[in-house]
Short mmCIF file of C-alpha atoms in Angstrom, two decimals:
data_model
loop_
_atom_site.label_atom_id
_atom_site.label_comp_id
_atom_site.label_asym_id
_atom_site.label_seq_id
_atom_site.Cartn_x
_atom_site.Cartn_y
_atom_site.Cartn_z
CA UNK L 27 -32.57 86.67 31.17
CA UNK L 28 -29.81 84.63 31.72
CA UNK L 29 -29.39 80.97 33.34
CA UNK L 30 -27.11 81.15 36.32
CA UNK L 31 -23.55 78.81 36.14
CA UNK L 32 -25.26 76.39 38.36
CA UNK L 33 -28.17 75.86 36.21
CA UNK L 34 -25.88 75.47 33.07
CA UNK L 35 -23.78 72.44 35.25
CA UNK L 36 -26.74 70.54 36.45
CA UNK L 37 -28.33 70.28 32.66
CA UNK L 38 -24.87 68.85 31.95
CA UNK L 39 -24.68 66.31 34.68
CA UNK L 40 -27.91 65.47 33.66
CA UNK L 41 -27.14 65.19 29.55
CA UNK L 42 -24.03 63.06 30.98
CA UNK L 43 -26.38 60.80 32.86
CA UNK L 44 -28.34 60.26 30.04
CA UNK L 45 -24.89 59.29 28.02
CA UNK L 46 -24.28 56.78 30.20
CA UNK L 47 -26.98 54.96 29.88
CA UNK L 48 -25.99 53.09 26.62
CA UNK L 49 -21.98 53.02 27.26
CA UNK L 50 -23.15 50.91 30.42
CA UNK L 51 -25.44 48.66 27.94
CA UNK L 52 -22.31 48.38 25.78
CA UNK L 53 -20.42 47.52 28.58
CA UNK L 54 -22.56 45.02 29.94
CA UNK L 55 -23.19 42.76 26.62
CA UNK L 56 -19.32 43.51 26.00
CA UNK L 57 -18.69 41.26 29.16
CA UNK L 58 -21.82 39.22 28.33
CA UNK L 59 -20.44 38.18 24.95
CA UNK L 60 -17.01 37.48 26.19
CA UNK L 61 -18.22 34.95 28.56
CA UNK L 62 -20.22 33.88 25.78
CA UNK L 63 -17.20 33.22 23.65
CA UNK L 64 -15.29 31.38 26.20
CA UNK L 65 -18.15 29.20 27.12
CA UNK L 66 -18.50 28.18 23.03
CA UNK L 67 -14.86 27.55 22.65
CA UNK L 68 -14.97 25.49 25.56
CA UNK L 69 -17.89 23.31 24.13
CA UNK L 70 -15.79 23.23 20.53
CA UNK L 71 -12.98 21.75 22.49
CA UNK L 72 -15.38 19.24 24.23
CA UNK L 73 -16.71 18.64 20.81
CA UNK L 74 -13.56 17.85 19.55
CA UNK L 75 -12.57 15.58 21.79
CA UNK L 76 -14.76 13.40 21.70
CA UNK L 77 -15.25 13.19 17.69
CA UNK L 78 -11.60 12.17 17.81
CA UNK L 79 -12.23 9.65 20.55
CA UNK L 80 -15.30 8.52 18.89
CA UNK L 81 -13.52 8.15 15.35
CA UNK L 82 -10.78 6.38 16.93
CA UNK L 83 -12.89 3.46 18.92
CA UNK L 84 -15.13 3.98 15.16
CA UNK L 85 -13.42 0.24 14.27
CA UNK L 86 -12.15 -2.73 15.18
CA UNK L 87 -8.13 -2.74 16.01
CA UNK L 88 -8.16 -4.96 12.76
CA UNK L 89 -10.63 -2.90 10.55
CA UNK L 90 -13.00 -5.31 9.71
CA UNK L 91 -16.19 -4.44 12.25
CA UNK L 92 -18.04 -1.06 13.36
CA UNK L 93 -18.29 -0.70 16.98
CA UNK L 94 -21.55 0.68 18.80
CA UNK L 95 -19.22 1.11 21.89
CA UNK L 96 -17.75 4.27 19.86
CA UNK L 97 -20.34 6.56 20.12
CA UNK L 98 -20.43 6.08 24.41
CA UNK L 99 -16.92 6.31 24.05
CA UNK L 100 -17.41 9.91 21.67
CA UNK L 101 -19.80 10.77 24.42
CA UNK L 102 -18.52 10.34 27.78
CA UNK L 103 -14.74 12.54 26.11
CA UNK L 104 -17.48 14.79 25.55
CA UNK L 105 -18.96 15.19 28.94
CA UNK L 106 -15.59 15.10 30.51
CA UNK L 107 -14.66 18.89 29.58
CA UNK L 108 -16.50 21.87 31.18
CA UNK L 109 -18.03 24.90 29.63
CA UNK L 110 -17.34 27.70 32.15
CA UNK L 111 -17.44 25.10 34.74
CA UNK L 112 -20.56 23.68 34.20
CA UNK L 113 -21.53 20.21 32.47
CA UNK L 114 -21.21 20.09 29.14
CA UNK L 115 -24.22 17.80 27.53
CA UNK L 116 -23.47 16.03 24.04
CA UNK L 117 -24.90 13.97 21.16
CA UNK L 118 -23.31 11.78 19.05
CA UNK L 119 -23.97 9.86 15.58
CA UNK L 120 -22.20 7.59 13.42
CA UNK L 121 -22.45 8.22 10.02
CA UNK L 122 -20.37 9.29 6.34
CA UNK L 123 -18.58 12.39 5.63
CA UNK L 124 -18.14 13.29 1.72
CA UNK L 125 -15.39 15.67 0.82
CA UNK L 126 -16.85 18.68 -1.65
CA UNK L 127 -14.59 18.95 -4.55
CA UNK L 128 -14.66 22.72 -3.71
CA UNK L 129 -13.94 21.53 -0.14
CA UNK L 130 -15.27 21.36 2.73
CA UNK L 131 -17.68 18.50 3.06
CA UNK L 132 -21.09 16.95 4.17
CA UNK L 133 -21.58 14.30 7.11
CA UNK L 134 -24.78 12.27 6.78
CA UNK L 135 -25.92 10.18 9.87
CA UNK L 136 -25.79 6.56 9.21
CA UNK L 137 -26.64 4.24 12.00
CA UNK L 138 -25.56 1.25 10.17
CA UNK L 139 -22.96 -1.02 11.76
CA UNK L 140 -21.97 -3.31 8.35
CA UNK L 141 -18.65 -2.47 6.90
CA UNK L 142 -17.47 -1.42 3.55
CA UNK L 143 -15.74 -4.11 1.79
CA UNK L 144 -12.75 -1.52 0.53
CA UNK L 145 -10.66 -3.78 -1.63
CA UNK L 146 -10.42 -2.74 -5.62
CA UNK L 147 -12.63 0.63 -4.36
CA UNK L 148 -11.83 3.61 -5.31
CA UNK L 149 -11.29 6.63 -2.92
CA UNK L 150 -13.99 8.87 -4.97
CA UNK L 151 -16.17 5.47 -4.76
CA UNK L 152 -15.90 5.06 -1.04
CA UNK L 153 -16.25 8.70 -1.20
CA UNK L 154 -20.04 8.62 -2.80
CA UNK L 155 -21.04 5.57 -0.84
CA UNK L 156 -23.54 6.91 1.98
CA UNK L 157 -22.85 3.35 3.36
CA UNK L 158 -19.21 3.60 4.05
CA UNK L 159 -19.47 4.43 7.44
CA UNK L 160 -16.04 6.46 8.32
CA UNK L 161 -17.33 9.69 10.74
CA UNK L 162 -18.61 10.80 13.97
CA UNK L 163 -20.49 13.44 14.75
CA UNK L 164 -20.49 15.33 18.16
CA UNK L 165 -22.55 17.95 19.15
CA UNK L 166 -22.25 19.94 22.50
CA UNK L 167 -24.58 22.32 24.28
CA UNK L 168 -25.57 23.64 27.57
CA UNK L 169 -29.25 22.84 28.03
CA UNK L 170 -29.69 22.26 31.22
CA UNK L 171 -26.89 25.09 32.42
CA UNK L 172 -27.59 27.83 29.67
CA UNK L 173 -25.05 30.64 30.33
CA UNK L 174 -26.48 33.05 32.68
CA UNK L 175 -26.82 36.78 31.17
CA UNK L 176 -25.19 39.10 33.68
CA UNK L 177 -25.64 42.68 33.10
CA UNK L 178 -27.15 41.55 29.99
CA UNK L 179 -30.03 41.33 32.22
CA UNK L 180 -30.67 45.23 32.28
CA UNK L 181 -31.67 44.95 28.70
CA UNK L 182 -33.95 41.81 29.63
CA UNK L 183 -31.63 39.39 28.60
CA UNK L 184 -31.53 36.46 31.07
CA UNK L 185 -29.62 33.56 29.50
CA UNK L 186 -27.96 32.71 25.90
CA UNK L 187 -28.40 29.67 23.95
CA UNK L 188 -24.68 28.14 23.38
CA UNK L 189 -24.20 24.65 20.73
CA UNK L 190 -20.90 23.52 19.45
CA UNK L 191 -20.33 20.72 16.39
CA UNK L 192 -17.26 18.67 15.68
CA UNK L 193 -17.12 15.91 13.10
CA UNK L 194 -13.73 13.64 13.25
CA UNK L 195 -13.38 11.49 10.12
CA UNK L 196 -10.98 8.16 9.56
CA UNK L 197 -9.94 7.70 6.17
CA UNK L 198 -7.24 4.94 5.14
CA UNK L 199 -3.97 4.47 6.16
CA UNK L 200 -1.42 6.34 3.91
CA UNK L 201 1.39 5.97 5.40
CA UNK L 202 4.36 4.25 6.72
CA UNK L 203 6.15 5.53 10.18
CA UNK L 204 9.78 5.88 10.70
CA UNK L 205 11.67 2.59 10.32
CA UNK L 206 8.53 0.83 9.50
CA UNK L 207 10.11 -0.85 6.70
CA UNK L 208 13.75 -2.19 7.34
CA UNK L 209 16.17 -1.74 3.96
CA UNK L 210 17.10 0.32 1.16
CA UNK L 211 15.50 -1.50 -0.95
CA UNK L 212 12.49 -0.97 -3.71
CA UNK L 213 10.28 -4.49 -4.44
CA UNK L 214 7.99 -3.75 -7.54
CA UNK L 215 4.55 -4.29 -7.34
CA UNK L 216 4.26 -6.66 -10.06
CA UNK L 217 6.29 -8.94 -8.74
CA UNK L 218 4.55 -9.28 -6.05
CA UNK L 219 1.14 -9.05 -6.44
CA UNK L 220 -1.10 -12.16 -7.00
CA UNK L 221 -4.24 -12.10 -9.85
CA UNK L 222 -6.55 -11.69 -7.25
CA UNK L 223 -4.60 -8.29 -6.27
CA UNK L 224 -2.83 -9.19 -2.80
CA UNK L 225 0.31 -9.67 -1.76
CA UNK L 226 0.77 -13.45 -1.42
CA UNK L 227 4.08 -14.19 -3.48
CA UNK L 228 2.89 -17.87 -5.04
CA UNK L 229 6.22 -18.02 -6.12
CA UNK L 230 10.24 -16.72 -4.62
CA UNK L 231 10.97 -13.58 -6.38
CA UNK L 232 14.66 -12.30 -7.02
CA UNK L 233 16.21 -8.89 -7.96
CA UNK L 234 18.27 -9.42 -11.44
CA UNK L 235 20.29 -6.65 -12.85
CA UNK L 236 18.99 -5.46 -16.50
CA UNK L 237 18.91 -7.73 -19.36
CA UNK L 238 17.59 -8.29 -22.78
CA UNK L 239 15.14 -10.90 -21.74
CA UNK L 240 14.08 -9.54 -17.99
CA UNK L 241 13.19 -6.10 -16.15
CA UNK L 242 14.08 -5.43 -12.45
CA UNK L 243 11.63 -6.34 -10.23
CA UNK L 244 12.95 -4.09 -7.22
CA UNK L 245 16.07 -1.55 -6.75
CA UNK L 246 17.39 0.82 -5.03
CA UNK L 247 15.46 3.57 -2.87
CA UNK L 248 16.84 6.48 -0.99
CA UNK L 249 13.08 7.37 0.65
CA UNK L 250 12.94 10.54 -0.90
CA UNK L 251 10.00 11.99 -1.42
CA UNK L 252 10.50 15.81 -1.32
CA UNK L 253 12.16 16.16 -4.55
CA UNK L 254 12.05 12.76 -5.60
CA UNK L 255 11.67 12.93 -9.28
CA UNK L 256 13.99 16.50 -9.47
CA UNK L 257 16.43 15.26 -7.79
CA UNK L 258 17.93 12.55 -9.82
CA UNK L 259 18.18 8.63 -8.82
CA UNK L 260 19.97 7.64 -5.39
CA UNK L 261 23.91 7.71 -5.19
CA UNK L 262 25.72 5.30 -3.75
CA UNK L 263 26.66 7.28 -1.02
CA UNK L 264 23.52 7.83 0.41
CA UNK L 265 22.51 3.98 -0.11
CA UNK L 266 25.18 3.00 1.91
CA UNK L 267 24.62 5.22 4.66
CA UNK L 268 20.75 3.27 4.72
CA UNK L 269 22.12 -0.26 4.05
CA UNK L 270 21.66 -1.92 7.77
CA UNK L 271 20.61 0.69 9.30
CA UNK L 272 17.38 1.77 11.24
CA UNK L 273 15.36 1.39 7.98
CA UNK L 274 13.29 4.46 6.33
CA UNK L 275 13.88 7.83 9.05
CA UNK L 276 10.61 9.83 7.62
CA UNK L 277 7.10 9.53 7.38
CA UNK L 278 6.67 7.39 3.66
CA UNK L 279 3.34 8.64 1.56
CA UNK L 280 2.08 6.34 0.06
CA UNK L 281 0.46 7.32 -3.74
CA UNK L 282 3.40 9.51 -3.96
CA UNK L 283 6.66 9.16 -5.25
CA UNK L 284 9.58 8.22 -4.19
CA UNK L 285 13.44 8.21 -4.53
CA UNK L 286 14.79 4.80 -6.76
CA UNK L 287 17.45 3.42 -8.34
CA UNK L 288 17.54 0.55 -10.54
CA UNK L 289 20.79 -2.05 -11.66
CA UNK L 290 23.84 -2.62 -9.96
CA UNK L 291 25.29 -0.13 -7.16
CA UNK L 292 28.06 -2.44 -6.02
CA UNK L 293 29.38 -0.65 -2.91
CA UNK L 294 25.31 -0.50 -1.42
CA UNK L 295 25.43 -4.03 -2.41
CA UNK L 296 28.73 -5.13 -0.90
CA UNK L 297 27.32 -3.78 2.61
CA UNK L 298 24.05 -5.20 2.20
CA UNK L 299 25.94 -8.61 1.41
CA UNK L 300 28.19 -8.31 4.20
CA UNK L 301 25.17 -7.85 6.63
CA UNK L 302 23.10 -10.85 5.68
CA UNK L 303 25.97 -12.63 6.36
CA UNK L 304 26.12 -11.49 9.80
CA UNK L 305 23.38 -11.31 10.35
CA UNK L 306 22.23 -14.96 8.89
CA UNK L 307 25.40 -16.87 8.82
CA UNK L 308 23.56 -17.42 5.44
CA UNK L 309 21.58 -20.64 6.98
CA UNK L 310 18.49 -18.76 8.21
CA UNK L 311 15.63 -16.48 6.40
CA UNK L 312 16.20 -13.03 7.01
CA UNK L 313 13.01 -11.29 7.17
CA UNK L 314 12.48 -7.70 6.82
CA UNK L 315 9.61 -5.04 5.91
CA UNK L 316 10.50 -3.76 2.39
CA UNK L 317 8.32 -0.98 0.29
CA UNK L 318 6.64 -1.58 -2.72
CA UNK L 319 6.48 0.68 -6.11
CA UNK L 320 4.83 0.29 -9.43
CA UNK L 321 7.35 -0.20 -12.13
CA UNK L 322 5.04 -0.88 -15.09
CA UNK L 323 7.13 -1.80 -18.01
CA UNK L 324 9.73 0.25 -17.20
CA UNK L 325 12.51 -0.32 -14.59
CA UNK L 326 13.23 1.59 -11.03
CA UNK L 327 14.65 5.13 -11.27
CA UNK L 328 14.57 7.70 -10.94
CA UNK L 329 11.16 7.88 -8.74
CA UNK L 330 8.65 5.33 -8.77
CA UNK L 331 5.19 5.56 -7.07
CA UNK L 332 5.14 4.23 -3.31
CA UNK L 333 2.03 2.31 -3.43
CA UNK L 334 2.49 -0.16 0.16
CA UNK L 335 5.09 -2.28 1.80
CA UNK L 336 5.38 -6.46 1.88
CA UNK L 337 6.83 -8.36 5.00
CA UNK L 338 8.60 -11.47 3.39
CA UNK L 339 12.35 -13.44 3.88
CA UNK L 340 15.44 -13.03 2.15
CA UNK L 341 16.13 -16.48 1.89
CA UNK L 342 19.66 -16.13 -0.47
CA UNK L 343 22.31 -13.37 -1.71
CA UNK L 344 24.88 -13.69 -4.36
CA UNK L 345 27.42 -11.67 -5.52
CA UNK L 346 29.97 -12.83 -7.19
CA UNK L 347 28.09 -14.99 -9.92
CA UNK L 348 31.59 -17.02 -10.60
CA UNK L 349 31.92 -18.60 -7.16
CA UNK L 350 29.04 -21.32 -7.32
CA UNK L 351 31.09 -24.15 -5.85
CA UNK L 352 32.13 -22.12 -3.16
CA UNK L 353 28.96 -20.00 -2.39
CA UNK L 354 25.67 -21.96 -3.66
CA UNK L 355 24.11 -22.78 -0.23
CA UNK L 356 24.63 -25.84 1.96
CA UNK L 357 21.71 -25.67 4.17
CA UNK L 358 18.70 -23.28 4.81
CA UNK L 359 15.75 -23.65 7.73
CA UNK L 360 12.60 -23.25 6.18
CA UNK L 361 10.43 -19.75 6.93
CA UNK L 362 8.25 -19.92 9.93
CA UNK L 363 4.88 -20.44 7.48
CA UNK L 364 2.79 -20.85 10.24
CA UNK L 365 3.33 -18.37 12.42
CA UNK L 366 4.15 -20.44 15.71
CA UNK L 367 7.97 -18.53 15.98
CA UNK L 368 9.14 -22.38 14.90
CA UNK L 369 11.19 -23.10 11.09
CA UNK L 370 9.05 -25.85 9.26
CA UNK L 371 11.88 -27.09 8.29
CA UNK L 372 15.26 -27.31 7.36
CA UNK L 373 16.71 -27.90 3.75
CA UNK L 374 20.25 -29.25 3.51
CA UNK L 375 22.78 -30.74 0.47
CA UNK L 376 26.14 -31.48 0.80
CA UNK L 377 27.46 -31.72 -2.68
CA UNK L 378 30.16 -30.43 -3.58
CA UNK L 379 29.07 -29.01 -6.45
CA UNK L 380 27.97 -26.08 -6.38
CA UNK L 381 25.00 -26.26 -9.32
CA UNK L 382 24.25 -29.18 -7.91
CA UNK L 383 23.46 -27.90 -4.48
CA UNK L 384 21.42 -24.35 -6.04
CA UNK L 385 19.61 -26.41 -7.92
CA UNK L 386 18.11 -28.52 -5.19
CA UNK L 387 17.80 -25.28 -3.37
CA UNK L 388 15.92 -23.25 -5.52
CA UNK L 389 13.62 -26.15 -6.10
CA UNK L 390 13.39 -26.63 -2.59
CA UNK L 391 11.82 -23.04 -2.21
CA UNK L 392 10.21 -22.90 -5.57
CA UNK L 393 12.19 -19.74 -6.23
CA UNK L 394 11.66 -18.66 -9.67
CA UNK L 395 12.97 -16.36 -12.09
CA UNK L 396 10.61 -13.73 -13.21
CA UNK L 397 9.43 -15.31 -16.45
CA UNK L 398 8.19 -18.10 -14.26
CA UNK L 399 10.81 -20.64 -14.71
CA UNK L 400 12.84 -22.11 -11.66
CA UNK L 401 15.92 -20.03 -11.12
CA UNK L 402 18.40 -22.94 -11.83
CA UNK L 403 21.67 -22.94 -13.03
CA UNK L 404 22.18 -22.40 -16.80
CA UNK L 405 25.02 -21.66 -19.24
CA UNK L 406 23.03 -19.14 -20.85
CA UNK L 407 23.68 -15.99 -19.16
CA UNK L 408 20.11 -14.74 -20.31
CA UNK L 409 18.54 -17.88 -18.35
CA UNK L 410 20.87 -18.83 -15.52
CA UNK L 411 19.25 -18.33 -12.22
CA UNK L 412 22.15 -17.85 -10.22
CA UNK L 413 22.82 -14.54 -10.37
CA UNK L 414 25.28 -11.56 -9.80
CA UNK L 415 24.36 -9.17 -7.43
CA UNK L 416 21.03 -10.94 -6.71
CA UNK L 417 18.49 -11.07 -3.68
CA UNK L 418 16.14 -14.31 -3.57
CA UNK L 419 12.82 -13.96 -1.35
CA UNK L 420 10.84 -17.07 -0.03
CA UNK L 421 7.69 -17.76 -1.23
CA UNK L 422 5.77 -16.36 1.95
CA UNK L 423 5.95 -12.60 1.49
CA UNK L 424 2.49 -10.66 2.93
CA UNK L 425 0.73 -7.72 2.58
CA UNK L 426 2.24 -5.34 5.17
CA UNK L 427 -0.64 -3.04 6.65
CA UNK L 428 0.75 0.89 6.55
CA UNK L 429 -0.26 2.75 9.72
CA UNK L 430 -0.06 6.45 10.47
CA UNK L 431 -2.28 9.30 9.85
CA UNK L 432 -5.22 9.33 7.76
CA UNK L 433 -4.82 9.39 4.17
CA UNK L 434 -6.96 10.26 0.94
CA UNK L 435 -6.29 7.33 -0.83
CA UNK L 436 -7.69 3.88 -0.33
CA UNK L 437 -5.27 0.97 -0.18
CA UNK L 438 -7.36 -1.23 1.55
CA UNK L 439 -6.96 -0.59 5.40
CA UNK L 440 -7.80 1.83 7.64
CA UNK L 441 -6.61 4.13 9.08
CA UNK L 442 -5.51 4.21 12.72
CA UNK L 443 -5.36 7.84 13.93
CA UNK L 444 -8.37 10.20 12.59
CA UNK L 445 -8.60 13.65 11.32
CA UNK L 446 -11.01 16.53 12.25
CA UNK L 447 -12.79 17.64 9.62
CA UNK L 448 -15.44 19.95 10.54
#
């Protein structure tokens, strides 16, 4: 016997029926998990936000003290975003992110609000040291608002758990901004650097040109630090275009290296000559920002690690070494040592002899020659501290605090903008 054509259609409608049934479940957590997905990126971003804020208020504006403040601060940048426009609820802890040496990392909370001396600590060291608080933690949920299950709700579903973790980290300052230091000009490390391992300058410093009995301490720099080691040492072309200008135009890394030049480039030197002049009417210190490289035993060029930056005074310039009567100084005002914006003093000879008047000069300012001697006048060429083509620094230079981003290395300061890391 067979079924009739209307019998055969209503078995259908009712097979299709049937088939709906899960392409509406489908449907429904579809839409469920998209709202889902908002509301957790929403609570990332919330996250985020206030790690960074919290890893930014982590310190002092000086570095040297933790601040409780930073975790209300983490938490109320938090609970300023919305998940799906309901409150977002978040938790926050201080604490000490290690980097993985397969990457990655692990933050462990650490309550503690004592400081990490960092000075003559290595970054793996800082790195290992549970103590060396340098994280926070933020984690963001909707407890109190869960997201509602909509058609979720057929299948019994009535609301979904939603959390959301962000850890910000601040490392140590690695670099140096745009025109954060002022000239072309390289200062090495060792001539700088006091036993103790700051930058203090006991004693002036000056640039001499190479000799038997004395390496550079400073050069020439281009701030290259693309190609710097590739691309050969600095031309004088380049140096010129940097002499007096708006100081270093890129980001400066430091722990990597960077573009120098060592001995005589007598064009550069001609315009930076020309512009202390100006600029100083050569009876004032002319201070400036200037980066500092290691040397080692060798001299500049043609890269040279970038390892920080000193703020000190050009106190003298020569450059013709044969004009002593006419150029040896006549007067100088003494740096500003103590910081009140007022010279301590002014120095002053009017003899008209020229040794004469360096002599009293450089013992004035105690500016020595590298080997430790006074930089007087002497007939040997080998000893004679008055120099061609020759910078002299007063004995006040500083350690000059790099800013920027966080870096990996640890030169003693921290960081002032943080990173997120998880």
């Amino acid at each position: 016997m067979h079924k009739s054509p209307s019998s055969q259609k209503g078995a259908s409608f009712v097979l299709w029926l049937i088939a709906l049934v899960p392409l509406f479940g489908a449907a429904a957590l579809a839409i469920d998990m998209n709202n889902l997905y908002v509301s957790i990126a929403e609570l990332h971003n919330a996250g985020d936000a206030g790690a960074l804020e919290g890893a930014l208020n982590l310190y002092s504006d000086d570095g040297t003290t933790i601040q409780e403040s930073a975790n209300d601060a983490a938490r109320d940048a938090a609970e300023a975003n919305y998940s799906r426009g309901s409150a977002v609820e978040a938790s926050v802890q201080r604490g000490h992110w290690r980097f993985d040496t397969a990457g990655g990392g692990t933050f462990t909370a650490n309550p503690s609000l004592d400081p990490v001396d960092l000075v003559g600590k290595t970054f793996q060291e800082l790195n290992d040291d549970l103590d060396e608080i340098n994280a926070v933690e933020v984690v963001t949920e909707r407890r109190l608002t869960p997201v509602q299950a909509f058609f979720g709700q057929l299948l019994g579903i009535q609301d979904y758990d939603t959390i959301a973790r962000a850890v910000a980290y601040v490392g140590y300052a690695g670099t140096l901004l745009p025109q954060e230091v002022d000239q072309p000009i390289a200062i090495c490390q060792e001539a700088v650097l006091s036993p103790e391992g700051s930058y203090d300058c006991s004693v002036g410093r000056f640039i001499p040109s190479s000799d038997a009995l004395m390496s550079e301490t400073g050069g020439w720099t281009n701030f290259n630090q693309e190609d710097a080691c590739t691309s050969g040492s600095p031309d004088a072309a380049e140096l010129k275009e940097l002499v007096c200008g708006s100081g270093n135009p890129v980001e400066l890394v430091l722990g990597k290296d960077m573009g120098t030049q060592g001995g005589q480039v007598e064009s550069a030197f001609k315009d930076l000559y020309d512009c202390w002049t100006a600029t100083t009417n050569k009876i004032v210190p002319w201070g400036m920002t200037l980066p500092v490289v290691v040397c080692g035993e060798k001299n500049l060029g043609p890269c040279n690690k970038l390892v920080g930056a000193v703020d000190l005074n050009v106190l003298y310039i020569v450059d013709n070494a044969n004009k002593i009567d006419d150029d040896a100084p006549w007067q100088m005002a003494m740096p500003d040592m103590d910081g009140d914006g007022v010279s301590d003093g002014q120095w002053s000879n009017d003899d008209p002899d020229g040794i004469v008047r360096w002599d009293s000069f450089v013992g004035a300012f105690n500016i020595q020659r590298p080997d430790g001697e006074l930089a007087v006048w002497s007939d040997d060429p080998q000893l004679n501290g008055w120099r061609q083509k020759t910078i002299y620094f007063a004995p006040d230079c500083s350690f000059h605090a790099p800013t920027g981003l966080t870096g990996g290395l640890n030169f003693g300061v921290r960081a002032d903008v943080p990173v997120l890391v998880d």
